[in-house]
CSV table of C-alpha atoms in Angstrom, one decimal:
chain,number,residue,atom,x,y,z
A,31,UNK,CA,-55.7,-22.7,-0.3
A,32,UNK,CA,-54.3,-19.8,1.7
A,33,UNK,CA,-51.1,-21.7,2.7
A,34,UNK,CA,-48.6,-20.6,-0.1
A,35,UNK,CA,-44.8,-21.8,0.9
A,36,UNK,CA,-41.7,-19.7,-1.0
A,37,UNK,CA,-38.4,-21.6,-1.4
A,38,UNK,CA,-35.8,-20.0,-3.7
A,39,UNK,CA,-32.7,-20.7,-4.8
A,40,UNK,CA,-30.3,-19.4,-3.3
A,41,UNK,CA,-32.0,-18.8,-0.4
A,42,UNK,CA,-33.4,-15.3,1.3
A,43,UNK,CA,-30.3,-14.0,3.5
A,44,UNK,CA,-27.6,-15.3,1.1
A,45,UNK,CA,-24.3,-13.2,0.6
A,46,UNK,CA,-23.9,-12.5,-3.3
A,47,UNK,CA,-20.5,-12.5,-4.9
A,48,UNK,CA,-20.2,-9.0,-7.3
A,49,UNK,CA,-21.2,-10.1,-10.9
A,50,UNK,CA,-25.1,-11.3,-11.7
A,51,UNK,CA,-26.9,-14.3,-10.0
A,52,UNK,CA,-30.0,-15.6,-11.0
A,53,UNK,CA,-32.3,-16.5,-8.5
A,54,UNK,CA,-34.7,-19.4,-8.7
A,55,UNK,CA,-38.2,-19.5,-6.7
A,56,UNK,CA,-40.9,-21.2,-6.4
A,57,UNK,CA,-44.4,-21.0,-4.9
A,58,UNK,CA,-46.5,-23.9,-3.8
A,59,UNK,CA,-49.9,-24.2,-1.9
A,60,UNK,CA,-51.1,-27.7,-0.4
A,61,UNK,CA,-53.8,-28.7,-2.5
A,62,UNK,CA,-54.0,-29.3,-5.9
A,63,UNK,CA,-55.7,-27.6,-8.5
A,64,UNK,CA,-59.2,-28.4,-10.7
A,65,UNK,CA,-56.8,-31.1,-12.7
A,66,UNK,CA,-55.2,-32.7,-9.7
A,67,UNK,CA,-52.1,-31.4,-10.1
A,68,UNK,CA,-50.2,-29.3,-7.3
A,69,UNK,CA,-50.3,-25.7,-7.7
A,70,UNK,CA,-47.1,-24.6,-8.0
A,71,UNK,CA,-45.3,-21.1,-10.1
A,72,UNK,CA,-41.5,-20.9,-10.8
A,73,UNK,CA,-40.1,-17.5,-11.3
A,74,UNK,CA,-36.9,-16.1,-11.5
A,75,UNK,CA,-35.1,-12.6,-11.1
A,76,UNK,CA,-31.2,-11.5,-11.4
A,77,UNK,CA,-29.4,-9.8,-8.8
A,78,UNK,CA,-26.5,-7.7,-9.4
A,79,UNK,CA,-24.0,-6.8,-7.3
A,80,UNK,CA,-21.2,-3.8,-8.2
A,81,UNK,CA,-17.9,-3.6,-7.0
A,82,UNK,CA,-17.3,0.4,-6.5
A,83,UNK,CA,-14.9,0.7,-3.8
A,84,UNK,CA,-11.5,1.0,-4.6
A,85,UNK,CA,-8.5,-0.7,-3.4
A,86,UNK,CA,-6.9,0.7,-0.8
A,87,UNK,CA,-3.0,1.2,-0.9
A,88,UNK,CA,-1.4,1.2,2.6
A,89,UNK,CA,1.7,3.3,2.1
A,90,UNK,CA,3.7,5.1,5.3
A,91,UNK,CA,1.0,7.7,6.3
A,92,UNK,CA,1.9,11.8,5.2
A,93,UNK,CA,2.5,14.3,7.9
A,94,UNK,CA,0.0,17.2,7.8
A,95,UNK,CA,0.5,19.1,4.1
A,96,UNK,CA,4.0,16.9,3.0
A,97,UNK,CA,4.3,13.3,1.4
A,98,UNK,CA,6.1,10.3,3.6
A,99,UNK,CA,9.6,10.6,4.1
A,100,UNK,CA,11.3,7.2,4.8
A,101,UNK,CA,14.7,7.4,6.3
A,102,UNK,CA,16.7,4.7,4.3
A,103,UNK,CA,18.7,2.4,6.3
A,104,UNK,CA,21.3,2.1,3.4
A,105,UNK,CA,25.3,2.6,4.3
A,106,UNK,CA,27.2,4.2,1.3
A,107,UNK,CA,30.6,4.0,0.9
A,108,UNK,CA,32.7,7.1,-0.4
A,109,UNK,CA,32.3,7.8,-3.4
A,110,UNK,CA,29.0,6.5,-4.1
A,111,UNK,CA,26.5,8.7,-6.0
A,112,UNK,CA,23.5,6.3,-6.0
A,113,UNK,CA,22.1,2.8,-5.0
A,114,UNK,CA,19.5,0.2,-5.6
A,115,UNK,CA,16.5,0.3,-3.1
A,116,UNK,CA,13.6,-2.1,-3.0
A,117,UNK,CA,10.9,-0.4,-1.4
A,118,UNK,CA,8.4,-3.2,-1.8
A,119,UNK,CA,8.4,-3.6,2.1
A,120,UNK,CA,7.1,-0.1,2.5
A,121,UNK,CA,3.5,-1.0,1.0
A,122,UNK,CA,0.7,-3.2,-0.1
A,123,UNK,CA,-2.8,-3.0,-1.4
A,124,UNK,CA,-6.1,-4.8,0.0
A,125,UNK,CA,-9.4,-4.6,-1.6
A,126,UNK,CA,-13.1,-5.2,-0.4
A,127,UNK,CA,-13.7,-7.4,-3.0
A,128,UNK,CA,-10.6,-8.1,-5.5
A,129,UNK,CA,-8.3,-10.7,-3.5
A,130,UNK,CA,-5.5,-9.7,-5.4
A,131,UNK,CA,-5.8,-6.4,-7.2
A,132,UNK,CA,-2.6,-4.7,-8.8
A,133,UNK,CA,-0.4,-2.5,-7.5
A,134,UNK,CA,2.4,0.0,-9.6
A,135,UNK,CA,4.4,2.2,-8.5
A,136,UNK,CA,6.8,4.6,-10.5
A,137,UNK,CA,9.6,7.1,-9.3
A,138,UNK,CA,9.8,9.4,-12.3
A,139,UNK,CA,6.6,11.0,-13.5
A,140,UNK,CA,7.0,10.4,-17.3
A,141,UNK,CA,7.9,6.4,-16.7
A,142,UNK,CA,5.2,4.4,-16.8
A,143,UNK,CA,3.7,2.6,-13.6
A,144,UNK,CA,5.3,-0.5,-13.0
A,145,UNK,CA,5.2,-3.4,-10.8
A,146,UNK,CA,8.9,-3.4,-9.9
A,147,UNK,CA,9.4,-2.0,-6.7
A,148,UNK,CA,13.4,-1.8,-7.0
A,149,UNK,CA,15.0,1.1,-7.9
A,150,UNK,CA,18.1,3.6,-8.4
A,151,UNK,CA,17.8,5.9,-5.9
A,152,UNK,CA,20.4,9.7,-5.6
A,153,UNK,CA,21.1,11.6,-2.5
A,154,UNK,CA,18.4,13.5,-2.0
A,155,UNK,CA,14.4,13.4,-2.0
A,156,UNK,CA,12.9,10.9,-4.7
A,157,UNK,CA,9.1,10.6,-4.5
A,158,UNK,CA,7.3,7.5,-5.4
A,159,UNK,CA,3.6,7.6,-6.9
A,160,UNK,CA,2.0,4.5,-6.7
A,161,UNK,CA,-1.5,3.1,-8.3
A,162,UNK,CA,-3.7,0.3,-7.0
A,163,UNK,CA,-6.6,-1.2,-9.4
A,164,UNK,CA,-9.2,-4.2,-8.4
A,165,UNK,CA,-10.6,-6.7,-11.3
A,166,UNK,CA,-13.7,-3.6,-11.5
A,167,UNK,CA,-11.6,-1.3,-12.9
A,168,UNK,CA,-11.2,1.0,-9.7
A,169,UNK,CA,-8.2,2.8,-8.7
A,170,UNK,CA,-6.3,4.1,-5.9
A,171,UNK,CA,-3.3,6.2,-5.4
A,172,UNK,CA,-1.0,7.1,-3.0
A,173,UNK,CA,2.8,9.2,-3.0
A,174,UNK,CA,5.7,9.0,-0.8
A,175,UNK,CA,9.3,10.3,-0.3
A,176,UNK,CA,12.6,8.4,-0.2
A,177,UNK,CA,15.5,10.2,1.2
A,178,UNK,CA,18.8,9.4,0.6
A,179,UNK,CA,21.4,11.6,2.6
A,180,UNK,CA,24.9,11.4,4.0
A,181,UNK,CA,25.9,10.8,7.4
A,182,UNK,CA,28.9,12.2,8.7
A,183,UNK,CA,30.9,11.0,11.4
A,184,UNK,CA,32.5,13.5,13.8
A,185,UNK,CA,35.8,12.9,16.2
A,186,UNK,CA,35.8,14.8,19.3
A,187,UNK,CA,39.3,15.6,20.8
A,188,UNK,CA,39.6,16.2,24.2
A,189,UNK,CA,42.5,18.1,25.6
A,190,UNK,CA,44.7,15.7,27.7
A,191,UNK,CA,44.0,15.7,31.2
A,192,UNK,CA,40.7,16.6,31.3
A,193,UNK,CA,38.6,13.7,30.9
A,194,UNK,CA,37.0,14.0,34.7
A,195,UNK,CA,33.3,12.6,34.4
A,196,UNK,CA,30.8,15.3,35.1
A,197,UNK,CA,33.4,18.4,34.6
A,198,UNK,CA,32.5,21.2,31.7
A,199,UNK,CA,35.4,20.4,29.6
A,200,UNK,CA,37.1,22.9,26.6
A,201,UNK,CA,37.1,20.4,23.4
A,202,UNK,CA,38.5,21.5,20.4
A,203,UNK,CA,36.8,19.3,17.6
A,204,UNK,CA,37.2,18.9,13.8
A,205,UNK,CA,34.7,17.7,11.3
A,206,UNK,CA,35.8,15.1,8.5
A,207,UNK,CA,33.9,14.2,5.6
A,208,UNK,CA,34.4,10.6,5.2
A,209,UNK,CA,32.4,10.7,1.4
């Protein structure tokens, strides 16, 4: 019989999950062979799918040849040298595959990477590395900056009397350092 029929299991077309599947088929004609019995084969064949994209890290994007800065909304009082931050907010990771692969961040090169995302934080510029990995072992990074600086308040003082809307006006003013 010229009529052969294919069905396999799963079928042609299916989406595979990344890991090994085995796939069943088998072949049947219509009429049965010198014994009566249908003419049928069974065969089988594994398909293998890789993960090899890593995860990807969304962080606050770089400007051209400098890591992130992120202006911390923080209010210090005087006398304050430091605070505790958690920067968890700023970032996440997705993967292709991995519904939830790891992310680790650190903020001092010779710490480990951890998954606590709150930290100490001085004035100044404090970079955080972060490291994304999927159940297939690959890995992401990504780097940004937190700075912490001081704001100053400054008093004008007008002279009295001249306070007219729209007029240049002489001010004498002073700066104070309220930290």
């Amino acid at each position: 019989d010229q009529d052969v029929t294919i069905v396999c299991d799963p079928p042609s077309g299916s989406t595979f999950l990344a890991g090994l599947t085995t796939v069943t088929c088998t072949a049947n004609d219509d009429g049965p062979n010198a014994s009566g019995d249908p003419n049928e084969t069974v065969g089988t064949f594994i398909v293998e799918v890789a993960d090899v994209t890593a995860p990807v890290i969304s962080a606050p994007p770089p400007p051209p040849a400098e890591p992130t800065v992120i202006e911390l909304p923080v209010t210090l009082q005087s006398g304050d040298e430091s605070f505790e931050y958690d920067y968890e907010s700023l970032i996440s990771v997705s993967d292709a595959v991995d519904d939830a692969p790891t992310l680790e961040c650190r903020t001092d090169p010779a710490d480990n990477f951890g998954s606590a995302f709150v930290d100490i934080f001085s004035y100044g510029d404090t970079t955080i590395d972060c490291r994304a990995q999927d159940a297939s072992g690959n890995q992401s990074t990504a780097e940004f900056v937190i700075r912490a600086r001081y704001l100053y308040d400054i008093n004008l003082i007008l002279p009295k009397g001249r306070d007219r809307a729209g007029s240049t006006i002489p001010i004498d003013w002073q700066y104070i350092d309220r930290n």
